[in-house]
Short mmCIF file of C-alpha atoms and ligand atoms in Angstrom, two decimals:
data_model
loop_
_atom_site.label_atom_id
_atom_site.label_comp_id
_atom_site.label_asym_id
_atom_site.label_seq_id
_atom_site.Cartn_x
_atom_site.Cartn_y
_atom_site.Cartn_z
CA UNK S 1 0.00 0.00 0.00
CA UNK S 2 1.32 3.42 -0.94
CA UNK S 3 -0.48 6.68 -0.16
CA UNK S 4 0.12 10.09 -1.70
CA UNK S 5 -0.76 13.28 0.16
CA UNK S 6 -0.96 16.49 -1.84
CA UNK S 7 -0.47 19.60 0.32
CA UNK S 8 1.43 19.28 3.60
CA UNK S 9 -0.16 22.13 5.56
CA UNK S 10 -1.70 21.48 8.96
CA UNK S 11 -4.20 18.93 7.62
CA UNK S 12 -1.98 17.26 5.01
CA UNK S 13 0.94 16.91 7.43
CA UNK S 14 -1.44 15.40 9.98
CA UNK S 15 -2.70 12.92 7.40
CA UNK S 16 0.85 12.03 6.34
CA UNK S 17 1.74 11.55 10.03
CA UNK S 18 -1.13 9.07 10.40
CA UNK S 19 0.12 7.13 7.36
CA UNK S 20 3.65 6.93 8.79
CA UNK S 21 2.29 5.87 12.18
CA UNK S 22 0.35 3.09 10.46
CA UNK S 23 3.48 1.85 8.67
CA UNK S 24 2.24 2.93 5.24
CA UNK S 25 4.61 4.07 2.48
CA UNK S 26 3.80 7.74 1.93
CA UNK S 27 4.69 10.38 -0.64
CA UNK S 28 3.92 13.95 0.35
CA UNK S 29 3.86 16.68 -2.26
CA UNK S 30 4.41 20.35 -1.48
CA UNK S 31 5.07 23.28 -3.80
CA UNK S 32 8.57 23.91 -2.46
CA UNK S 33 11.19 21.60 -0.94
CA UNK S 34 11.33 23.91 2.13
CA UNK S 35 7.62 23.45 2.86
CA UNK S 36 8.05 19.70 2.46
CA UNK S 37 10.97 19.75 4.91
CA UNK S 38 9.00 21.85 7.40
CA UNK S 39 6.15 19.32 7.33
CA UNK S 40 8.61 16.49 7.80
CA UNK S 41 10.06 18.21 10.87
CA UNK S 42 6.60 18.81 12.28
CA UNK S 43 5.68 15.15 11.81
CA UNK S 44 9.00 14.04 13.36
CA UNK S 45 8.35 16.35 16.33
CA UNK S 46 4.87 15.00 17.08
CA UNK S 47 5.93 11.36 16.63
CA UNK S 48 8.96 11.87 18.89
CA UNK S 49 6.64 13.30 21.56
CA UNK S 50 4.48 10.17 21.25
CA UNK S 51 7.53 7.97 21.79
CA UNK S 52 8.64 10.11 24.78
CA UNK S 53 5.17 9.75 26.30
CA UNK S 54 5.20 5.97 25.75
CA UNK S 55 2.22 6.11 23.35
CA UNK S 56 4.18 4.37 20.59
CA UNK S 57 7.41 2.40 20.74
CA UNK S 58 9.05 3.81 17.63
CA UNK S 59 8.36 5.21 14.19
CA UNK S 60 10.05 5.11 10.83
CA UNK S 61 10.11 8.54 9.19
CA UNK S 62 11.85 7.03 6.15
CA UNK S 63 8.38 5.75 5.14
CA UNK S 64 7.68 9.38 4.14
CA UNK S 65 9.28 10.89 1.07
CA UNK S 66 8.53 14.47 0.14
CA UNK S 67 8.55 15.83 -3.36
CA UNK S 68 7.58 18.87 -5.38
CA UNK S 69 6.64 16.72 -8.40
CA UNK S 70 3.13 15.37 -8.78
CA UNK S 71 4.58 12.74 -11.12
CA UNK S 72 6.12 11.06 -8.04
CA UNK S 73 2.60 10.01 -7.03
CA UNK S 74 2.26 7.80 -10.12
CA UNK S 75 2.43 4.48 -8.27
CA UNK S 76 0.19 5.37 -5.30
CA UNK S 77 -2.85 3.25 -4.49
CA UNK S 78 -4.67 6.17 -2.92
CA UNK S 79 -3.96 9.91 -3.17
CA UNK S 80 -5.44 12.26 -0.57
CA UNK S 81 -5.67 15.93 -1.55
CA UNK S 82 -5.34 18.56 1.19
CA UNK S 83 -4.54 21.74 -0.76
CA UNK S 84 -6.17 25.18 -0.57
CA UNK S 85 -9.92 25.02 0.07
CA UNK S 86 -10.98 26.42 -3.32
CA UNK S 87 -12.87 24.62 -6.03
CA UNK S 88 -10.87 25.55 -9.14
CA UNK S 89 -7.39 24.60 -7.85
CA UNK S 90 -8.85 21.32 -6.60
CA UNK S 91 -10.52 20.57 -9.94
CA UNK S 92 -7.27 21.31 -11.80
CA UNK S 93 -5.33 19.08 -9.44
CA UNK S 94 -7.75 16.17 -9.85
CA UNK S 95 -7.64 16.36 -13.62
CA UNK S 96 -3.81 16.26 -13.39
CA UNK S 97 -3.86 13.40 -10.89
CA UNK S 98 -6.09 11.46 -13.25
CA UNK S 99 -3.43 11.71 -15.95
CA UNK S 100 -0.56 10.83 -13.62
CA UNK S 101 -1.93 8.11 -11.37
CA UNK S 102 -2.68 4.46 -12.16
CA UNK S 103 -6.23 3.98 -13.52
CA UNK S 104 -7.20 1.96 -10.44
CA UNK S 105 -5.85 4.50 -7.92
CA UNK S 106 -8.44 6.07 -5.65
CA UNK S 107 -8.41 9.88 -5.62
CA UNK S 108 -9.66 11.34 -2.34
CA UNK S 109 -10.31 14.94 -1.31
CA UNK S 110 -10.14 16.21 2.26
CA UNK S 111 -12.45 19.13 1.43
CA UNK S 112 -14.48 20.43 4.40
CA UNK S 113 -17.34 22.12 2.66
CA UNK S 114 -16.93 21.95 -1.13
CA UNK S 115 -18.80 19.45 -3.29
CA UNK S 116 -16.89 16.21 -3.91
CA UNK S 117 -19.10 15.66 -6.97
CA UNK S 118 -18.01 19.00 -8.48
CA UNK S 119 -14.36 18.09 -7.89
CA UNK S 120 -14.90 14.62 -9.41
CA UNK S 121 -16.57 16.17 -12.45
CA UNK S 122 -13.21 17.65 -13.49
CA UNK S 123 -12.04 14.10 -14.29
CA UNK S 124 -13.03 11.52 -16.89
CA UNK S 125 -13.12 8.86 -14.15
CA UNK S 126 -15.37 10.28 -11.41
CA UNK S 127 -16.07 6.75 -10.14
CA UNK S 128 -12.71 6.72 -8.39
CA UNK S 129 -13.14 10.06 -6.63
CA UNK S 130 -14.26 10.05 -3.01
CA UNK S 131 -14.20 12.35 0.02
CA UNK S 132 -12.05 11.56 3.06
CA UNK S 133 -12.75 14.36 5.49
CA UNK S 134 -10.39 14.46 8.47
CA UNK S 135 -10.87 16.75 11.47
CA UNK S 136 -8.40 19.19 12.95
CA UNK S 137 -5.97 18.19 14.46
CA UNK S 138 -6.03 15.15 12.17
CA UNK S 139 -3.67 12.99 14.26
CA UNK S 140 -5.83 13.47 17.37
CA UNK S 141 -9.42 13.50 16.11
CA UNK S 142 -10.71 9.96 15.55
CA UNK S 143 -13.34 10.75 12.91
CA UNK S 144 -13.07 10.50 9.13
CA UNK S 145 -16.18 11.15 7.06
CA UNK S 146 -15.96 8.94 3.98
CA UNK S 147 -18.05 10.77 1.42
CA UNK S 148 -19.76 9.15 -1.53
CA UNK S 149 -20.11 11.54 -4.49
CA UNK S 150 -22.82 10.98 -7.14
CA UNK S 151 -20.67 8.69 -9.29
CA UNK S 152 -18.29 7.15 -6.71
CA UNK S 153 -17.93 3.39 -7.21
CA UNK S 154 -18.52 0.96 -4.34
CA UNK S 155 -14.95 -0.22 -4.77
CA UNK S 156 -13.35 3.24 -4.40
CA UNK S 157 -15.64 4.04 -1.48
CA UNK S 158 -14.75 0.86 0.39
CA UNK S 159 -11.02 1.31 -0.30
CA UNK S 160 -11.17 4.78 1.25
CA UNK S 161 -13.13 3.40 4.21
CA UNK S 162 -10.58 0.64 4.78
CA UNK S 163 -7.68 3.08 4.52
CA UNK S 164 -9.27 5.24 7.23
CA UNK S 165 -9.50 2.11 9.41
CA UNK S 166 -5.86 1.24 8.66
CA UNK S 167 -4.96 4.74 9.84
CA UNK S 168 -6.61 3.95 13.16
CA UNK S 169 -9.57 6.22 12.54
CA UNK S 170 -13.28 5.82 13.17
CA UNK S 171 -14.77 6.26 9.67
CA UNK S 172 -18.43 6.98 9.01
CA UNK S 173 -20.21 6.69 5.66
CA UNK S 174 -22.16 9.58 4.20
CA UNK S 175 -23.25 11.15 0.93
CA UNK S 176 -21.98 14.32 -0.70
CA UNK S 177 -24.28 16.96 0.78
CA UNK S 178 -23.15 20.46 1.86
CA UNK S 179 -21.04 20.21 5.03
CA UNK S 180 -21.50 16.41 5.02
CA UNK S 181 -22.48 15.40 8.57
CA UNK S 182 -20.38 17.19 11.19
CA UNK S 183 -19.76 20.58 9.55
CA UNK S 184 -23.44 20.82 8.56
CA UNK S 185 -24.16 20.88 12.29
CA UNK S 186 -20.96 22.35 13.76
CA UNK S 187 -20.46 25.41 11.52
CA UNK S 188 -23.86 27.04 12.24
CA UNK S 189 -23.48 26.09 15.90
CA UNK S 190 -20.09 27.83 16.14
CA UNK S 191 -21.53 30.84 14.33
CA UNK S 192 -24.34 30.94 16.92
CA UNK S 193 -21.72 30.89 19.66
CA UNK S 194 -19.99 33.93 18.15
CA UNK S 195 -23.32 35.78 17.85
CA UNK S 196 -24.07 35.02 21.50
CA UNK S 197 -20.77 36.70 22.42
CA UNK S 198 -22.28 40.01 21.37
CA UNK S 199 -25.92 39.32 22.26
CA UNK S 200 -25.25 38.17 25.84
CA UNK S 201 -22.29 40.51 26.30
CA UNK S 202 -20.34 37.56 27.64
CA UNK S 203 -16.54 37.55 27.51
CA UNK S 204 -14.63 35.17 25.26
CA UNK S 205 -13.26 33.35 28.32
CA UNK S 206 -16.71 33.01 29.88
CA UNK S 207 -18.34 31.79 26.68
CA UNK S 208 -15.64 29.14 26.34
CA UNK S 209 -15.99 28.20 30.00
CA UNK S 210 -19.77 28.00 29.51
CA UNK S 211 -19.57 25.50 26.67
CA UNK S 212 -16.80 23.48 28.33
CA UNK S 213 -18.33 23.25 31.78
CA UNK S 214 -22.01 23.41 30.82
CA UNK S 215 -22.06 21.39 27.61
CA UNK S 216 -19.05 19.12 28.05
CA UNK S 217 -17.13 20.41 25.02
CA UNK S 218 -13.42 19.50 25.13
CA UNK S 219 -12.53 23.08 24.20
CA UNK S 220 -14.57 26.28 24.03
CA UNK S 221 -16.00 27.53 20.72
CA UNK S 222 -13.60 30.50 20.49
CA UNK S 223 -10.62 28.26 21.21
CA UNK S 224 -11.90 25.84 18.59
CA UNK S 225 -12.36 28.51 15.90
CA UNK S 226 -8.83 29.74 16.69
CA UNK S 227 -7.57 26.17 16.25
CA UNK S 228 -9.40 25.57 12.96
CA UNK S 229 -8.33 29.01 11.66
CA UNK S 230 -10.69 31.98 11.48
CA UNK S 231 -10.18 32.27 7.71
CA UNK S 232 -10.86 28.54 7.23
CA UNK S 233 -14.01 28.74 9.36
CA UNK S 234 -15.29 31.84 7.51
CA UNK S 235 -14.60 30.22 4.16
CA UNK S 236 -16.35 26.97 5.10
CA UNK S 237 -19.34 28.90 6.52
CA UNK S 238 -19.63 30.88 3.29
CA UNK S 239 -19.52 27.68 1.23
CA UNK S 240 -22.28 26.14 3.35
CA UNK S 241 -24.38 29.31 3.24
CA UNK S 242 -23.97 29.52 -0.55
CA UNK S 243 -25.46 26.05 -0.91
CA UNK S 244 -28.17 25.98 1.77
CA UNK S 245 -28.98 29.66 2.43
CA UNK S 246 -29.78 29.26 6.11
CA UNK S 247 -28.94 32.56 7.87
CA UNK S 248 -27.15 30.76 10.75
CA UNK S 249 -24.65 29.38 8.25
CA UNK S 250 -23.46 32.81 7.13
CA UNK S 251 -20.26 33.81 8.98
CA UNK S 252 -20.92 36.51 11.63
CA UNK S 253 -19.50 39.92 10.56
CA UNK S 254 -17.23 39.85 13.62
CA UNK S 255 -15.45 36.78 12.24
CA UNK S 256 -15.22 38.21 8.72
CA UNK S 257 -13.63 41.38 10.14
CA UNK S 258 -11.14 39.31 12.14
CA UNK S 259 -10.19 37.31 9.04
CA UNK S 260 -9.77 40.51 7.01
CA UNK S 261 -7.55 41.97 9.73
CA UNK S 262 -5.27 38.94 9.64
CA UNK S 263 -6.43 37.64 13.03
CA UNK S 264 -6.51 34.03 11.93
CA UNK S 265 -6.22 32.22 15.26
CA UNK S 266 -3.38 30.03 16.45
CA UNK S 267 -1.53 29.96 13.15
CA UNK S 268 -1.15 33.76 13.01
CA UNK S 269 -0.47 34.10 16.74
CA UNK S 270 -3.70 36.02 17.39
CA UNK S 271 -7.42 35.36 17.07
CA UNK S 272 -9.84 35.39 19.98
CA UNK S 273 -6.76 34.65 22.09
CA UNK S 274 -3.09 35.60 21.77
CA UNK S 275 -0.65 32.69 21.37
N1 3HC C 301 -0.71 17.22 15.27
C1 3HC C 301 -0.17 16.18 15.88
N2 3HC C 301 -0.09 16.07 17.22
C2 3HC C 301 -0.56 17.08 17.93
C3 3HC C 301 -1.13 18.20 17.35
C4 3HC C 301 -1.21 18.25 15.96
N3 3HC C 301 -1.74 19.28 15.30
N4 3HC C 301 -1.50 19.05 18.33
C5 3HC C 301 -1.17 18.47 19.49
N5 3HC C 301 -0.60 17.28 19.24
C6 3HC C 301 -0.09 16.31 20.21
C7 3HC C 301 0.94 16.96 21.05
O1 3HC C 301 2.10 16.19 20.97
C8 3HC C 301 0.33 16.93 22.43
O2 3HC C 301 1.17 16.44 23.38
P1 3HC C 301 2.34 17.32 24.08
O3 3HC C 301 1.78 18.70 24.34
O4 3HC C 301 2.61 16.54 25.30
O5 3HC C 301 3.47 17.32 23.11
C9 3HC C 301 -0.77 15.88 22.34
O6 3HC C 301 -1.16 15.88 20.97
C10 3HC C 301 -1.97 16.16 23.17
O7 3HC C 301 -2.29 17.52 23.01
P2 3HC C 301 -3.18 18.25 24.04
O8 3HC C 301 -2.64 18.12 25.44
O9 3HC C 301 -3.48 19.61 23.50
O10 3HC C 301 -4.46 17.28 23.98
P3 3HC C 301 -5.83 17.42 24.66
O11 3HC C 301 -6.08 16.22 25.46
O12 3HC C 301 -5.97 18.76 25.30
O13 3HC C 301 -6.82 17.36 23.40
C11 3HC C 301 -7.84 18.04 21.39
C12 3HC C 301 -6.64 18.21 22.33
C13 3HC C 301 -7.93 16.62 20.88
C14 3HC C 301 -7.60 19.00 20.24
C15 3HC C 301 -9.15 18.35 22.19
O14 3HC C 301 -9.04 19.59 22.81
C16 3HC C 301 -10.36 18.34 21.29
O15 3HC C 301 -10.93 17.30 21.00
N6 3HC C 301 -10.79 19.53 20.82
C17 3HC C 301 -11.87 19.64 19.86
C18 3HC C 301 -11.29 19.65 18.47
C19 3HC C 301 -12.35 19.66 17.41
O16 3HC C 301 -13.54 19.74 17.66
N7 3HC C 301 -11.89 19.56 16.16
C20 3HC C 301 -12.77 19.57 15.02
C21 3HC C 301 -12.72 20.91 14.41
S1 3HC C 301 -13.84 21.03 13.05
C22 3HC C 301 -12.93 20.49 11.74
O17 3HC C 301 -11.78 20.14 11.82
C23 3HC C 301 -13.66 20.46 10.46
C24 3HC C 301 -12.90 21.18 9.40
O18 3HC C 301 -13.52 20.80 8.18
C25 3HC C 301 -12.95 22.68 9.55
#
């Protein structure tokens, strides 16, 4: 089994880490060698911490090769795409992957809120395109939504499902509807939380404490939006709102303003909190 991961940002690096942890041969593609090296260091860091904490005995980082050439994914059994969350770049990538990869390779997208069917439609072989939606942080969150697009074959779907199991995840099966299962529910809920900040004149700390201690959330909504990335959350909310037009799905202006100001959460050092 050989897995390709295209895009080694936070999600792609997490996915590549899971492959390495599962003993799977992995090729990670980034646009520059430096970005590939940075991802490799990040993966090495988190796996070393797991060894130090006794969670795993050892790991073999040589299972991961990084490249800037898509052509190096030619012999992969499954390719998982985790590039920028925009439809056109994803469609272009899938049409290129179709040319490069073996005809029986499964092509999976980690999109959060775009249509897997629209991505698949950029290829001549949409039967092998499937969604594999991981949650942030991918190495820690057990869920993978395995998403069946309109023309996904049973074979491709089951291969993606089995790969998620091999990676130690808890996969669930669903169809390609806006936001799939979790984001369909979670995005409007998080947007409600942000609106309540202003409506109830509650502080960020108190809102987070409220949801942690009153609703059993592992982290508060503001902490979570900071973790996901304010820009990513706004973008996903807009995509969901575009498709379903429910007012709760539209990103609250406060979040849009934060994104425009470069307050992107943990990754930029400042969001609701300062890091
Ligand atoms: N990658 C790999 N390993 C990581 C990591 C990452 N990004 N972040 C942390 N770790 C490792 C670290 O090594 C850390 O150990 P160390 O500090 O001793 O080195 C270890 O994981 C544990 O980290 P924490 O102590 O922070 O773990 P917690 O027990 O506090 O749990 C959590 C962290 C799992 C993130 C928990 O707070 C949680 O479940 N939060 C909710 C997250 C959530 O809801 N995510 C979904 C977001 S929605 C989404 O992703 C959809 C998308 O489409 C937008």
